[in-house]
Amino acid sequence: GIQVEQSPPDLILQEGANSTLRCNFSDSVNNLQWFHQNPWGQLINLFYIPSGTKQNGRLSATTVATERYSLLYISSSQTTDSGVYFCAPDTGRRALTFGSGTRLQVQP
Amino acid sequence: DADVTQTPRNRITKTGKRIMLECSQTKGHDRMYWYRQDPGLGLQLIYYSFDVKDINKGEISDGYSVSRQAQAKFSLSLESAIPNQTALYFCATSDGKETQYFGPGTRLLVL
């Protein structure tokens, strides 16, 4: 199956800082989603982005499908951004495959 | 109302007991999924169903079974619970084209 690698595994930021999270995947995909899991365990859809660039407020994402990677940008981070960020691509044959996540802690 | 609901939200059970986790969706999607998340890790696929008559095993189906009672309902059963099945369980739905939508999760503790 598809392999998914996320980096960095852990990230600590001061409030107001910017960050870039990376997701590398090993196969062609027809779907890729980014999720934020908050400290209560809830999974929140951030982006559906199999290719191209999207922006939603302080967050934006870019997927370069031909080079098999996706980036999630967080600008002007806030303490409420803390949690785990997951990248999950899908080759279309089955279901999403989740990476191991980037654990983000934003300090005030 | 939430598009994907899971019951119960929390459950404590004992080793050897049979338990069922239920999932319902109001999005009208054909595809439904069960995932498991162990502490500190990503989600792993247990079972998936592309329509009412289609059930498929995922990566970690041993010790689990499922039932697709209707388009909107997909249940996960642990036939004889064991402590290493302690985890957070998520149900999800999709139309196969775009976003998968996840339920709120069920926290299961097996003593």
Coordinates of C-alpha atoms in Angstrom, one line a residue:
Chain A
G1 CA 0.0 0.0 0.0
I2 CA 0.9 3.7 -0.1
Q3 CA 3.5 4.9 2.3
V4 CA 3.0 8.3 4.1
E5 CA 5.7 10.2 5.9
Q6 CA 5.1 13.4 7.8
S7 CA 7.6 15.8 9.1
P8 CA 8.5 17.1 11.5
P9 CA 7.1 14.7 14.0
D10 CA 7.0 17.3 16.8
L11 CA 7.0 21.1 16.6
I12 CA 6.9 23.7 19.3
L13 CA 6.1 27.3 18.4
Q14 CA 5.7 30.6 20.1
E15 CA 2.3 32.2 19.4
G16 CA 2.5 34.3 16.3
A17 CA 5.1 32.2 14.5
N18 CA 4.6 30.6 11.1
S19 CA 5.2 27.0 10.3
T20 CA 5.3 24.5 7.4
L21 CA 4.3 20.8 7.8
R22 CA 5.3 18.4 5.1
C23 CA 3.7 15.1 3.8
N24 CA 5.5 12.8 1.4
F25 CA 3.6 9.9 -0.2
S26 CA 4.8 7.0 -2.3
D27 CA 2.1 6.5 -4.9
S28 CA -0.2 8.5 -7.2
V29 CA -3.3 9.8 -5.4
N30 CA -6.7 11.0 -6.4
N31 CA -7.5 12.4 -2.9
L32 CA -5.5 13.9 -0.1
Q33 CA -6.9 15.4 3.0
W34 CA -5.4 17.3 5.9
F35 CA -6.9 17.0 9.4
H36 CA -6.4 18.6 12.7
Q37 CA -7.0 16.5 15.8
N38 CA -7.7 18.6 18.8
P39 CA -6.7 17.7 22.3
W40 CA -10.1 16.1 22.8
G41 CA -9.5 13.7 20.0
Q42 CA -11.9 15.3 17.5
L43 CA -10.8 15.1 13.8
I44 CA -11.4 18.3 11.9
N45 CA -11.3 18.5 8.1
L46 CA -8.9 21.2 7.0
F47 CA -8.5 20.6 3.3
Y48 CA -9.4 18.3 0.5
I49 CA -6.4 18.9 -1.8
P50 CA -5.4 16.2 -4.3
S51 CA -3.5 18.9 -6.3
G52 CA -3.0 22.7 -6.4
T53 CA -3.2 25.3 -3.6
K54 CA -6.0 26.2 -1.3
Q55 CA -6.3 28.8 1.5
N56 CA -8.6 29.0 4.5
G57 CA -7.9 32.0 6.8
R58 CA -4.5 31.5 8.4
L59 CA -4.1 28.1 6.9
S60 CA -3.1 27.1 3.4
A61 CA -2.1 23.9 1.7
T62 CA -0.3 22.9 -1.5
T63 CA -0.1 19.5 -3.1
V64 CA 2.4 18.8 -5.9
A65 CA 1.0 15.5 -7.1
T66 CA 3.7 14.8 -9.7
E67 CA 6.3 15.1 -7.0
R68 CA 4.2 13.3 -4.4
Y69 CA 4.2 15.7 -1.6
S70 CA 1.9 18.1 0.2
L71 CA 2.6 21.1 2.5
L72 CA 0.4 22.7 5.1
Y73 CA 1.2 26.3 6.1
I74 CA 0.1 27.8 9.4
S75 CA 0.6 31.5 9.7
S76 CA 0.4 33.6 12.9
S77 CA -0.1 30.5 15.0
Q78 CA -2.5 30.6 18.0
T79 CA -2.6 28.4 21.0
T80 CA -5.9 26.9 19.6
D81 CA -3.8 25.5 16.7
S82 CA -2.2 23.0 19.1
G83 CA -2.9 19.4 18.4
V84 CA -1.9 16.8 15.9
Y85 CA -2.0 17.4 12.1
F86 CA -2.5 14.4 9.9
C87 CA -2.0 14.0 6.2
A88 CA -4.1 11.3 4.5
P89 CA -3.9 10.4 0.9
D90 CA -6.0 7.9 -1.0
T91 CA -5.1 6.1 -4.2
G92 CA -8.7 5.6 -5.0
R93 CA -8.6 1.9 -4.5
R94 CA -9.7 1.7 -0.9
A95 CA -9.6 4.4 1.8
L96 CA -7.5 7.1 3.3
T97 CA -4.0 6.1 4.6
F98 CA -2.9 8.2 7.5
G99 CA 0.6 9.4 8.3
S100 CA 1.8 9.3 11.9
G101 CA 1.1 13.0 12.3
T102 CA 2.9 16.2 13.3
R103 CA 2.3 17.1 17.0
L104 CA 2.2 20.9 17.3
Q105 CA 2.4 22.8 20.5
V106 CA 1.8 26.6 20.4
Q107 CA 3.0 28.3 23.5
P108 CA 1.6 31.7 24.6
Chain B
D1 CA -27.4 17.8 13.9
A2 CA -24.1 16.0 13.2
D3 CA -23.7 14.4 9.8
V4 CA -21.9 11.3 11.3
T5 CA -22.9 10.0 14.7
Q6 CA -21.3 7.3 16.8
T7 CA -22.6 5.5 19.8
P8 CA -21.5 5.1 22.5
R9 CA -19.0 7.9 22.8
N10 CA -17.2 6.2 25.7
R11 CA -17.2 2.5 26.7
I12 CA -15.5 0.5 29.4
T13 CA -15.7 -3.3 29.1
K14 CA -14.0 -6.4 30.3
T15 CA -11.8 -8.9 28.5
G16 CA -13.8 -11.5 26.7
K17 CA -17.0 -9.4 26.4
R18 CA -18.7 -8.8 23.0
I19 CA -19.4 -5.2 22.3
M20 CA -20.9 -3.3 19.3
L21 CA -20.1 0.2 18.2
E22 CA -22.6 1.9 16.0
C23 CA -22.3 4.5 13.3
S24 CA -25.1 6.5 11.5
Q25 CA -24.8 9.1 8.7
T26 CA -27.2 11.5 7.2
K27 CA -25.1 12.5 4.2
G28 CA -26.5 9.9 1.8
H29 CA -23.1 8.5 1.1
D30 CA -22.6 5.0 -0.1
R31 CA -19.1 4.5 1.3
M32 CA -18.5 3.9 5.1
Y33 CA -15.4 3.1 7.0
W34 CA -14.2 2.1 10.5
Y35 CA -10.7 3.2 11.7
R36 CA -8.9 2.7 14.9
Q37 CA -6.4 5.1 16.5
D38 CA -3.9 3.9 19.1
P39 CA -2.4 6.5 21.5
G40 CA 0.2 8.6 19.8
L41 CA -0.4 7.1 16.4
G42 CA -2.3 7.7 13.1
L43 CA -5.5 6.0 12.1
Q44 CA -5.6 2.5 10.8
L45 CA -8.3 1.0 8.6
I46 CA -10.3 -1.9 10.1
Y47 CA -13.2 -2.4 7.6
Y48 CA -14.8 -0.5 4.7
S49 CA -18.0 -0.8 2.7
F50 CA -18.6 0.8 -0.7
D51 CA -22.3 -0.1 -0.6
V52 CA -24.8 -2.2 1.4
K53 CA -23.7 -5.5 -0.2
D54 CA -20.0 -4.7 -0.2
I55 CA -17.8 -5.3 2.9
N56 CA -14.0 -5.4 2.8
K57 CA -11.3 -6.0 5.3
G58 CA -8.8 -3.3 6.1
E59 CA -5.3 -3.5 7.5
I60 CA -6.3 -4.6 11.0
S61 CA -9.5 -6.6 10.8
D62 CA -8.6 -9.5 13.0
G63 CA -10.8 -9.7 16.1
Y64 CA -13.4 -7.4 14.5
S65 CA -16.6 -7.9 12.4
V66 CA -18.9 -5.4 10.8
S67 CA -22.5 -5.2 9.6
R68 CA -23.9 -2.8 7.0
Q69 CA -27.6 -2.7 8.0
A70 CA -28.5 0.0 5.6
Q71 CA -26.9 2.7 3.5
A72 CA -26.9 5.0 6.6
K73 CA -25.7 2.5 9.2
F74 CA -22.5 0.6 9.7
S75 CA -21.7 -1.3 13.0
L76 CA -18.4 -2.6 14.3
S77 CA -18.3 -5.5 16.7
L78 CA -15.5 -6.8 18.9
E79 CA -16.4 -10.5 19.3
S80 CA -14.2 -11.1 22.4
A81 CA -12.6 -7.9 23.5
I82 CA -8.9 -7.9 24.6
P83 CA -6.9 -5.1 26.3
N84 CA -4.9 -4.2 23.2
Q85 CA -8.1 -3.2 21.5
T86 CA -8.2 -0.3 23.8
A87 CA -8.2 2.6 21.4
L88 CA -10.2 5.5 19.8
Y89 CA -12.5 4.3 17.1
F90 CA -13.7 6.5 14.2
C91 CA -16.4 6.0 11.7
A92 CA -16.2 7.9 8.4
T93 CA -18.3 8.3 5.2
S94 CA -17.6 9.5 1.7
D95 CA -19.2 9.7 -1.8
G96 CA -16.0 8.3 -3.2
K97 CA -15.2 11.5 -5.0
E98 CA -14.0 14.0 -2.4
T99 CA -13.8 14.6 1.3
Q100 CA -14.2 11.8 3.9
Y101 CA -16.3 12.9 6.9
F102 CA -15.5 11.6 10.3
G103 CA -17.6 11.0 13.3
P104 CA -16.7 12.2 16.8
G105 CA -15.1 8.9 17.8
T106 CA -15.7 6.3 20.5
R107 CA -13.2 5.8 23.3
L108 CA -13.0 2.2 24.2
L109 CA -11.2 0.8 27.3
V110 CA -10.9 -3.0 27.7
L111 CA -9.9 -4.0 31.2

